[in-house]
Coordinates of C-alpha atoms in Angstrom, one line a residue:
X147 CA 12.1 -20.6 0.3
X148 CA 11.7 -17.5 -1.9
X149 CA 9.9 -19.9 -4.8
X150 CA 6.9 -20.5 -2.9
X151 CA 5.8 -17.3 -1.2
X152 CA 7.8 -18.5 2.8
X153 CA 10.2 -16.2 3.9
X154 CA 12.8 -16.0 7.5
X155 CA 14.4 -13.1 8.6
X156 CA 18.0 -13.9 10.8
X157 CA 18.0 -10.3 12.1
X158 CA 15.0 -8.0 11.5
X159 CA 12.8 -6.3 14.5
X160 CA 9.6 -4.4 15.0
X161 CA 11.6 -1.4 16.8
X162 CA 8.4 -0.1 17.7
X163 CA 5.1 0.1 16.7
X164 CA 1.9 2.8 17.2
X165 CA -1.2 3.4 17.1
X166 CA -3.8 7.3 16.7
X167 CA -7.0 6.8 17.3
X168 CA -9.4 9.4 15.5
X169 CA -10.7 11.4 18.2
X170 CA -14.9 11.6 17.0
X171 CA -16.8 8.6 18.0
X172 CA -19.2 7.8 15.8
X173 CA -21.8 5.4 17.1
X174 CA -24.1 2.6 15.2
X175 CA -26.6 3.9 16.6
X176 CA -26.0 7.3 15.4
X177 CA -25.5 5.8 11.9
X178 CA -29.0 4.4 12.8
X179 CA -30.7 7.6 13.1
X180 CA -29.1 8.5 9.9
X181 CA -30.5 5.5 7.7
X182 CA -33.9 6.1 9.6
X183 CA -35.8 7.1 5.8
X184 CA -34.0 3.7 4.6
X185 CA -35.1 1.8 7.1
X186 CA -38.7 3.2 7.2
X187 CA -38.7 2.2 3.9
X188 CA -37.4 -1.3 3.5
X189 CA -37.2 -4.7 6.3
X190 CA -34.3 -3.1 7.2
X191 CA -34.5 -1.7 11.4
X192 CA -32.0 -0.1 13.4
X193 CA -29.6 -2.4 15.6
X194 CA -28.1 -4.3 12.4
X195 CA -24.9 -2.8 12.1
X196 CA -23.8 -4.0 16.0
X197 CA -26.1 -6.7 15.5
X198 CA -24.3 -8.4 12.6
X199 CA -21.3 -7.1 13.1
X200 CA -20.7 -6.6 16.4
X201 CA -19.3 -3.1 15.8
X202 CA -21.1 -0.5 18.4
X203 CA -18.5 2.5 17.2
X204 CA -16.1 3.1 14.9
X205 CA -13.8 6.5 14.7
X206 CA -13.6 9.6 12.2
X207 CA -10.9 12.7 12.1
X208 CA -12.3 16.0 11.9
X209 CA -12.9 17.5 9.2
X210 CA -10.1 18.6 7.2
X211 CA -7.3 16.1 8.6
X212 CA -6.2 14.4 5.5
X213 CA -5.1 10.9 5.4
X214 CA -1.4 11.9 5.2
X215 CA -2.1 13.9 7.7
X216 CA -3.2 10.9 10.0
X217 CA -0.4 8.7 8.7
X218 CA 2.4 10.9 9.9
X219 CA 0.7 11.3 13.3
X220 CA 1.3 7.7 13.9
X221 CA 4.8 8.1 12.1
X222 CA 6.0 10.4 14.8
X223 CA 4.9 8.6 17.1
X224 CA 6.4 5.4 16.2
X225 CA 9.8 7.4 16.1
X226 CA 9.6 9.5 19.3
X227 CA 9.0 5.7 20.9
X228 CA 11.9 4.1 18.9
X229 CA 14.3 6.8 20.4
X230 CA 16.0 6.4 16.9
X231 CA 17.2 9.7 15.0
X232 CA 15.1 10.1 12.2
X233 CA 18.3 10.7 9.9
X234 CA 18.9 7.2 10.1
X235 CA 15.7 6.5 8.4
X236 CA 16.2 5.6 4.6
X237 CA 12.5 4.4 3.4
X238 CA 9.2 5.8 4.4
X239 CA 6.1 3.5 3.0
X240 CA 2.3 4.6 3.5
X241 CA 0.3 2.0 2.9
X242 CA -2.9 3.6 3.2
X243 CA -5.8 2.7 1.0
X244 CA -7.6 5.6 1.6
X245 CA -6.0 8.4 -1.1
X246 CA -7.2 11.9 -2.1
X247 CA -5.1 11.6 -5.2
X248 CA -3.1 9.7 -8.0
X249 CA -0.4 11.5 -7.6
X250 CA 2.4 12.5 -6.2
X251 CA 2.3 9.5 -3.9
X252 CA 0.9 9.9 -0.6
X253 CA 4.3 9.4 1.2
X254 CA 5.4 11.8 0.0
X255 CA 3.6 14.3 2.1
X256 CA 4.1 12.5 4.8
X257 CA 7.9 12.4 4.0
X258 CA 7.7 16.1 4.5
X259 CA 5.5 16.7 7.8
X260 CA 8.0 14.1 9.6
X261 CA 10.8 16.7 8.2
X262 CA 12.8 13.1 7.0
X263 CA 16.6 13.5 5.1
X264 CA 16.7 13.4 1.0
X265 CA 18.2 10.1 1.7
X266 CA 15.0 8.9 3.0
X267 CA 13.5 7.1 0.3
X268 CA 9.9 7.5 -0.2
X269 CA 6.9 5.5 -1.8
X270 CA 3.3 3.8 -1.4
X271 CA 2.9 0.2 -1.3
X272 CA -0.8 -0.8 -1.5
X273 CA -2.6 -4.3 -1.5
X274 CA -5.7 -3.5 0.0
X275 CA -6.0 -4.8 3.7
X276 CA -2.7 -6.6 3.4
X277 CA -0.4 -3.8 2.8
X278 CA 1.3 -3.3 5.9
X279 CA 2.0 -6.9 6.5
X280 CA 3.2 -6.5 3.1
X281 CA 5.4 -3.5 3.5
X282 CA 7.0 -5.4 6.6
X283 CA 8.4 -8.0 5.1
X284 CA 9.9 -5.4 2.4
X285 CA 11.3 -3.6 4.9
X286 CA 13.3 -6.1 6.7
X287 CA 14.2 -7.7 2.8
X288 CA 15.6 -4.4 2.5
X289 CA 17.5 -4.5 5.7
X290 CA 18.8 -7.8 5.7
X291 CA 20.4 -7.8 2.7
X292 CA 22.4 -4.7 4.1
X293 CA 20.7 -1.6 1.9
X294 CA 19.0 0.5 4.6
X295 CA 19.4 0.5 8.5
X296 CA 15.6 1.3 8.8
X297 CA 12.1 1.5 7.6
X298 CA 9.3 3.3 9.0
X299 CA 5.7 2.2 7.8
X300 CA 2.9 4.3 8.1
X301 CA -1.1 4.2 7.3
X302 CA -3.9 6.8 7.9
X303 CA -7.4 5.5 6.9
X304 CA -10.3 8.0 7.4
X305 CA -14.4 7.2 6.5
X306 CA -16.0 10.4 6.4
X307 CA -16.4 10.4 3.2
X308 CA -17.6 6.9 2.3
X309 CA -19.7 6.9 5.3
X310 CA -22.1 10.5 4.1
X311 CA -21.4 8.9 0.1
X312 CA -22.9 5.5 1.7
X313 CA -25.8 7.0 3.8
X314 CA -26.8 9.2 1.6
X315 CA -27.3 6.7 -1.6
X316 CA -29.2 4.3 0.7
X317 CA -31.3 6.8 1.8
X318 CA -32.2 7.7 -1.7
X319 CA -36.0 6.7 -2.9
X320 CA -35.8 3.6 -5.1
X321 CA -32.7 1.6 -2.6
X322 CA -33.6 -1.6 -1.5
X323 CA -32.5 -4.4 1.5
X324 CA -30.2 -5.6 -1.4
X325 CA -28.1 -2.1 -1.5
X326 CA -27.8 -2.5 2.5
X327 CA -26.2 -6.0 2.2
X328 CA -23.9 -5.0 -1.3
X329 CA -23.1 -1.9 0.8
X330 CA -22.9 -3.0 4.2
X331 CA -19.2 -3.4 4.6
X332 CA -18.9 0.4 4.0
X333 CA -20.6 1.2 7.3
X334 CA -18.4 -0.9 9.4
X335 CA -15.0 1.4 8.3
X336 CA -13.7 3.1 10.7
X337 CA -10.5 5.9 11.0
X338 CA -7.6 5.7 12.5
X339 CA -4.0 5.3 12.0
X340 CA -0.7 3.2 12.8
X341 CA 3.2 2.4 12.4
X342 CA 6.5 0.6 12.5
X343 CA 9.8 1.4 12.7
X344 CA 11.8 -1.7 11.5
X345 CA 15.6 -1.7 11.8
X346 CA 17.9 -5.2 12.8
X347 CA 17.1 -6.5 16.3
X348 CA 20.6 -7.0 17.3
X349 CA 21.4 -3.3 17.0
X350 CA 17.8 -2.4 18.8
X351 CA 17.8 -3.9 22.8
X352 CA 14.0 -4.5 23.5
X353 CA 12.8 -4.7 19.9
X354 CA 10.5 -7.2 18.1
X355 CA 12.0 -10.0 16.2
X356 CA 10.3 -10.5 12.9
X357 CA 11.2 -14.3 12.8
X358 CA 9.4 -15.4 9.7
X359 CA 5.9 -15.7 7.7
X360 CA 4.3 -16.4 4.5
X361 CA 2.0 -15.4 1.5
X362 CA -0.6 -16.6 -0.5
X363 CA -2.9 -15.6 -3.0
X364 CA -6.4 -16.7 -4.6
X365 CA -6.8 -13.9 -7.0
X366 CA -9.6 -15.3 -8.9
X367 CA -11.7 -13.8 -6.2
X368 CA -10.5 -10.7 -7.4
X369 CA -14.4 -9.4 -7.7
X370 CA -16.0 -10.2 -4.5
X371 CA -14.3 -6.6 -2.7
X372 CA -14.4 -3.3 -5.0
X373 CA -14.1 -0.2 -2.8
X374 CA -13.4 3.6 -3.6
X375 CA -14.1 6.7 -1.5
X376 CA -17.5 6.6 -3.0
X377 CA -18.6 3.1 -2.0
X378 CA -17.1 -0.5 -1.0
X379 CA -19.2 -3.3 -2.8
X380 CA -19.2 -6.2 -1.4
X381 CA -20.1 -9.9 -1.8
X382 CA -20.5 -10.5 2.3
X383 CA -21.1 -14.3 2.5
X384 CA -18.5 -15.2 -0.3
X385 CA -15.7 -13.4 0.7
X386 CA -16.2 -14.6 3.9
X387 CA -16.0 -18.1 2.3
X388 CA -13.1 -17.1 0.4
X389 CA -11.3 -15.6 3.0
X390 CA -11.3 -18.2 5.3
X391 CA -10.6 -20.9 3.1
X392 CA -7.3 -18.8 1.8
X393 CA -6.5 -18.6 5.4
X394 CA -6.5 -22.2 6.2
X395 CA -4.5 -22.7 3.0
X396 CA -2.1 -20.4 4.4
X397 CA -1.9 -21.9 7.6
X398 CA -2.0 -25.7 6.2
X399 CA 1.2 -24.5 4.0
X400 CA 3.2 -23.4 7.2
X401 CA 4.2 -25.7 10.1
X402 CA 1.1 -24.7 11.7
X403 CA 2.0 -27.1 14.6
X404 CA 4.4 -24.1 15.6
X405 CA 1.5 -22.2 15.8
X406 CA -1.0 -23.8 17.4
X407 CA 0.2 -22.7 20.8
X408 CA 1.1 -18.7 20.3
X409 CA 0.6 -16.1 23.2
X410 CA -1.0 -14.1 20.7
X411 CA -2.8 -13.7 17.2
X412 CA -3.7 -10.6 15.8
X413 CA -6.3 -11.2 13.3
X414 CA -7.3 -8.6 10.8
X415 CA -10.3 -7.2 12.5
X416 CA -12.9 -7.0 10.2
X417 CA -16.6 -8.1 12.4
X418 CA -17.4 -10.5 14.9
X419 CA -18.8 -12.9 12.0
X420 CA -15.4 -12.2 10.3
X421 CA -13.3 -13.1 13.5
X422 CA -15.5 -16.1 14.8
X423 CA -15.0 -18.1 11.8
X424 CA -11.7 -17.5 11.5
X425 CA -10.9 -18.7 14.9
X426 CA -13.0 -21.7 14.0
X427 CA -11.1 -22.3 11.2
X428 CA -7.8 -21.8 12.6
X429 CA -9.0 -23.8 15.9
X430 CA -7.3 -21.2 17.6
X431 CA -7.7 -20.3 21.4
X432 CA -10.0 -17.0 21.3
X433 CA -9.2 -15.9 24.5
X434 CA -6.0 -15.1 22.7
X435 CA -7.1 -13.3 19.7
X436 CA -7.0 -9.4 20.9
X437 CA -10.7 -7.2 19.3
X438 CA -10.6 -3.9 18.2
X439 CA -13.0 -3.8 15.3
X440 CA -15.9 -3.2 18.3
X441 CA -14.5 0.0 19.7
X442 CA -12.9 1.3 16.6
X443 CA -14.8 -0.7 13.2
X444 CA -12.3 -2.3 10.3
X445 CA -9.7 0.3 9.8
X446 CA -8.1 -1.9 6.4
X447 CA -4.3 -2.1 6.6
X448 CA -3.8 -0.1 9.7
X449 CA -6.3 -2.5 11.4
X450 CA -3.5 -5.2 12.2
X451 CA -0.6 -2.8 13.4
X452 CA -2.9 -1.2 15.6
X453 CA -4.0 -3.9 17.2
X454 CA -0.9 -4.9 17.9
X455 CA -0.1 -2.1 19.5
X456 CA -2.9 -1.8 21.5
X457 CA -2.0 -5.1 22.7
X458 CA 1.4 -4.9 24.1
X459 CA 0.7 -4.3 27.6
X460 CA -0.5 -7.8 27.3
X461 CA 2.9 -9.4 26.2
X462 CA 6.4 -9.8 27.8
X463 CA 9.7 -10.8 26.5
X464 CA 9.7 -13.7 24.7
X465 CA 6.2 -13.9 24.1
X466 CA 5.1 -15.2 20.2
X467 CA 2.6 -13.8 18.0
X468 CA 1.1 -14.1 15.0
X469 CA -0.1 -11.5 13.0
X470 CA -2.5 -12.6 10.3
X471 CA -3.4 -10.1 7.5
X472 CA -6.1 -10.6 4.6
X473 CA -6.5 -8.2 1.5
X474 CA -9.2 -7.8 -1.1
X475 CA -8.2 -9.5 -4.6
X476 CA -7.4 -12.0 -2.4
X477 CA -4.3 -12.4 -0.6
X478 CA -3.6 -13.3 2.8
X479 CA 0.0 -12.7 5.0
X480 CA 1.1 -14.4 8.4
X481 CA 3.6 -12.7 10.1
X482 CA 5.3 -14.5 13.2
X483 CA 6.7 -12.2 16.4
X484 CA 8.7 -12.9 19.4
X485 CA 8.0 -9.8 21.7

C-alpha cells in the first residue's frame, strides 16, 4: 500500500479536535467600501466578493496576535478537551502557512506558550492547504509504529496583512479588472485557527478512529497558486479545473463505492464555486457537505480541521466522514473517520 500513496491505520484516533475563531468580523462589504477608488475606476462594483464567492465575512485577530500566537490558542484547547496530560505529548507540528519568519520554526513558539516537556518534539510541516491532512497521517505513522503515544497538530492563519497589502495595490492608479481576478483569491482569506490531538483509539474511549486515506499529486500545476504575506496570485478558473480533476483522480483511485454513502464530507472550503463543483464532481449528497467558508472565508490548512470541528454536534458514534484536503502545487488528501 505504501508504493502508491494509500495508507490504513489499525489503531490511530482523532482524540480531539478544536477550533478559535478570530474575534473581528470583517465584512465584504466592508472590504467593498475599501476597494471603492478601484472600483470607481474599473467595471469592477461592489457585491463581487459574496457574489462570486459566496463569502459575506471572513475573520481577522487583532492586531499584534501573531500566528503562533493563534496556533497555540487552538493547541490548548484541543488539550484541555482531550483531558490528556500534556507530558505525554512527544511531537508538536504547526502547519500554518502563514509565517513571520524563516526561522526558528514556528512551533517552536508554540512549543513554549503550551509550556510542553523537552521530550516533546517540535517542527513545522507545510504543503500549502494540505498540511494538516498531511501532518495527520504523520502523526498516527508515528504512533503506530510504536515511537510516540501522541501528536498534537496545530495551525494559526491570520489575513491582516495580505488583506491592507491587497487593497491597497488594487487601489493604486494604473490596476486594472485583470489585478482583481489575478488577486481575487487574496480577498476571500480569512483568520482563524485549529487542532488535533492524535494518540491510539484503543487507549482513548470516545476518540476518532482515523481508519485510512490516500494522496495524490499533479505538481505540474505547480504555477497556477503563488501566495506570500504580500499577495496570493492566482489562476481562478484553471486551478479550479485542476483541482477538481485531481480530486476525482483521487477518489477514482480509492474504493469510492465505500464512500459514496458517508454521514459526512468535509471539503476544504475554499468558495461556493469551489465547493459546488466539487460536489458535482464527487456526485456527493450536498446536504452532507458542512460550509464554513461563508461565515469565516478560506482559512488554508486550518480550514478542514475547523470544520470538522464545528461539525461535531452533527455526528454520533459510529458515524463516517471524509475529510478531503487540496493544497497549492497540487496535491490533494482524503482522510476517512468513524466518529
Amino acid at each position: 500500500m505504501s508504493g502508491n500513496a494509500n495508507f490504513a491505520f489499525d489503531d490511530i484516533a482523532i482524540v480531539a479536535v478544536s477550533a478559535c475563531e478570530a474575534p473581528e468580523v470583517v465584512t465584504s462589504e466592508a472590504m467593498d467600501e475599501r476597494l471603492s477608488p478601484f472600483y470607481q475606476r474599473t467595471s469592477a462594483h461592489a457585491g463581487i466578493l459574496s457574489a462570486l464567492a459566496g463569502i459575506e465575512q471572513r475573520r481577522a485577530w487583532p492586531a499584534g496576535v501573531s500566528f503562533m500566537e493563534a496556533a497555540a490558542l487552538a493547541g490548548e484547547k484541543a488539550i484541555i478537551d482531550s483531558g490528556i496530560d500534556r507530558s505525554q505529548i512527544g511531537l508538536v507540528i504547526d502547519t500554518s502557512v502563514c509565517r513571520e519568519r524563516l526561522e526558528p520554526s514556528s512551533a517552536v513558539t508554540v512549543h513554549n506558550a503550551l509550556g510542553l516537556p523537552s521530550t516533546c518534539m517540535n517542527y513545522d510541516l507545510g504543503n500549502a492547504c494540505l498540511g494538516f491532512v498531511n501532518a495527520i497521517h504523520l502523526a498516527g505513522a508515528m504512533i503506530e509504529t510504536g515511537q510516540l503515544d501522541y501528536v498534537l497538530v496545530v495551525d494559526g492563519e491570520g489575513t491582516r496583512q495580505i488583506h491592507d497589502n491587497t487593497i491597497s495595490r488594487l487601489n493604486e492608479p494604473g490596476s486594472t479588472f485583470d489585478d482583481l481576478v489575478e488577486n481575487f483569491a487574496s480577498l476571500t482569506l480569512g483568520s482563524g485557527s485549529a487542532a488535533a490531538l492524535v494518540g491510539r483509539h484503543s487507549q482513548n474511549p470516545g476518540s476518532h478512529q482515523v481508519v485510512r486515506g490516500l494522496f495524490r499529486a499533479a505538481t505540474e500545476y505547480h504555477e497556477l497558486c503563488v501566495g506570500s504575506l504580500q499577495s496570493m496570485k492566482t489562476d481562478t478558473a484553471a486551478l479550479l479545473d485542476a483541482g477538481t480533476s485531481l480530486a476525482k483522480l483521487a477518489w477514482d483511485d480509492a474504493n469510492k463505492d465505500e464512500w459514496q454513502d458517508m454521514d459526512l464530507y468535509v471539503l476544504h472550503q475554499v468558495s461556493k464555486v469551489h465547493t459546488e463543483a466539487m460536489i458535482e464532481v464527487l456526485g456527493i449528497d450536498p446536504a452532507r457537505v458542512p460550509m464554513t467558508f461563508p461565515r469565516f472565508g478560506n482559512m488554508g490548512p486550518a480550514a478542514v480541521p475547523f470544520t470538522l470541528a464545528l461539525s461535531a454536534d452533527q455526528l454520533s458514534a459510529g458515524d463516517r466522514v471524509l475529510c478531503l484536503g487540496i493544497g497549492s502545487g497540487l496535491n490533494a488528501g482524503l482522510l476517512e473517520l468513524v466518529w
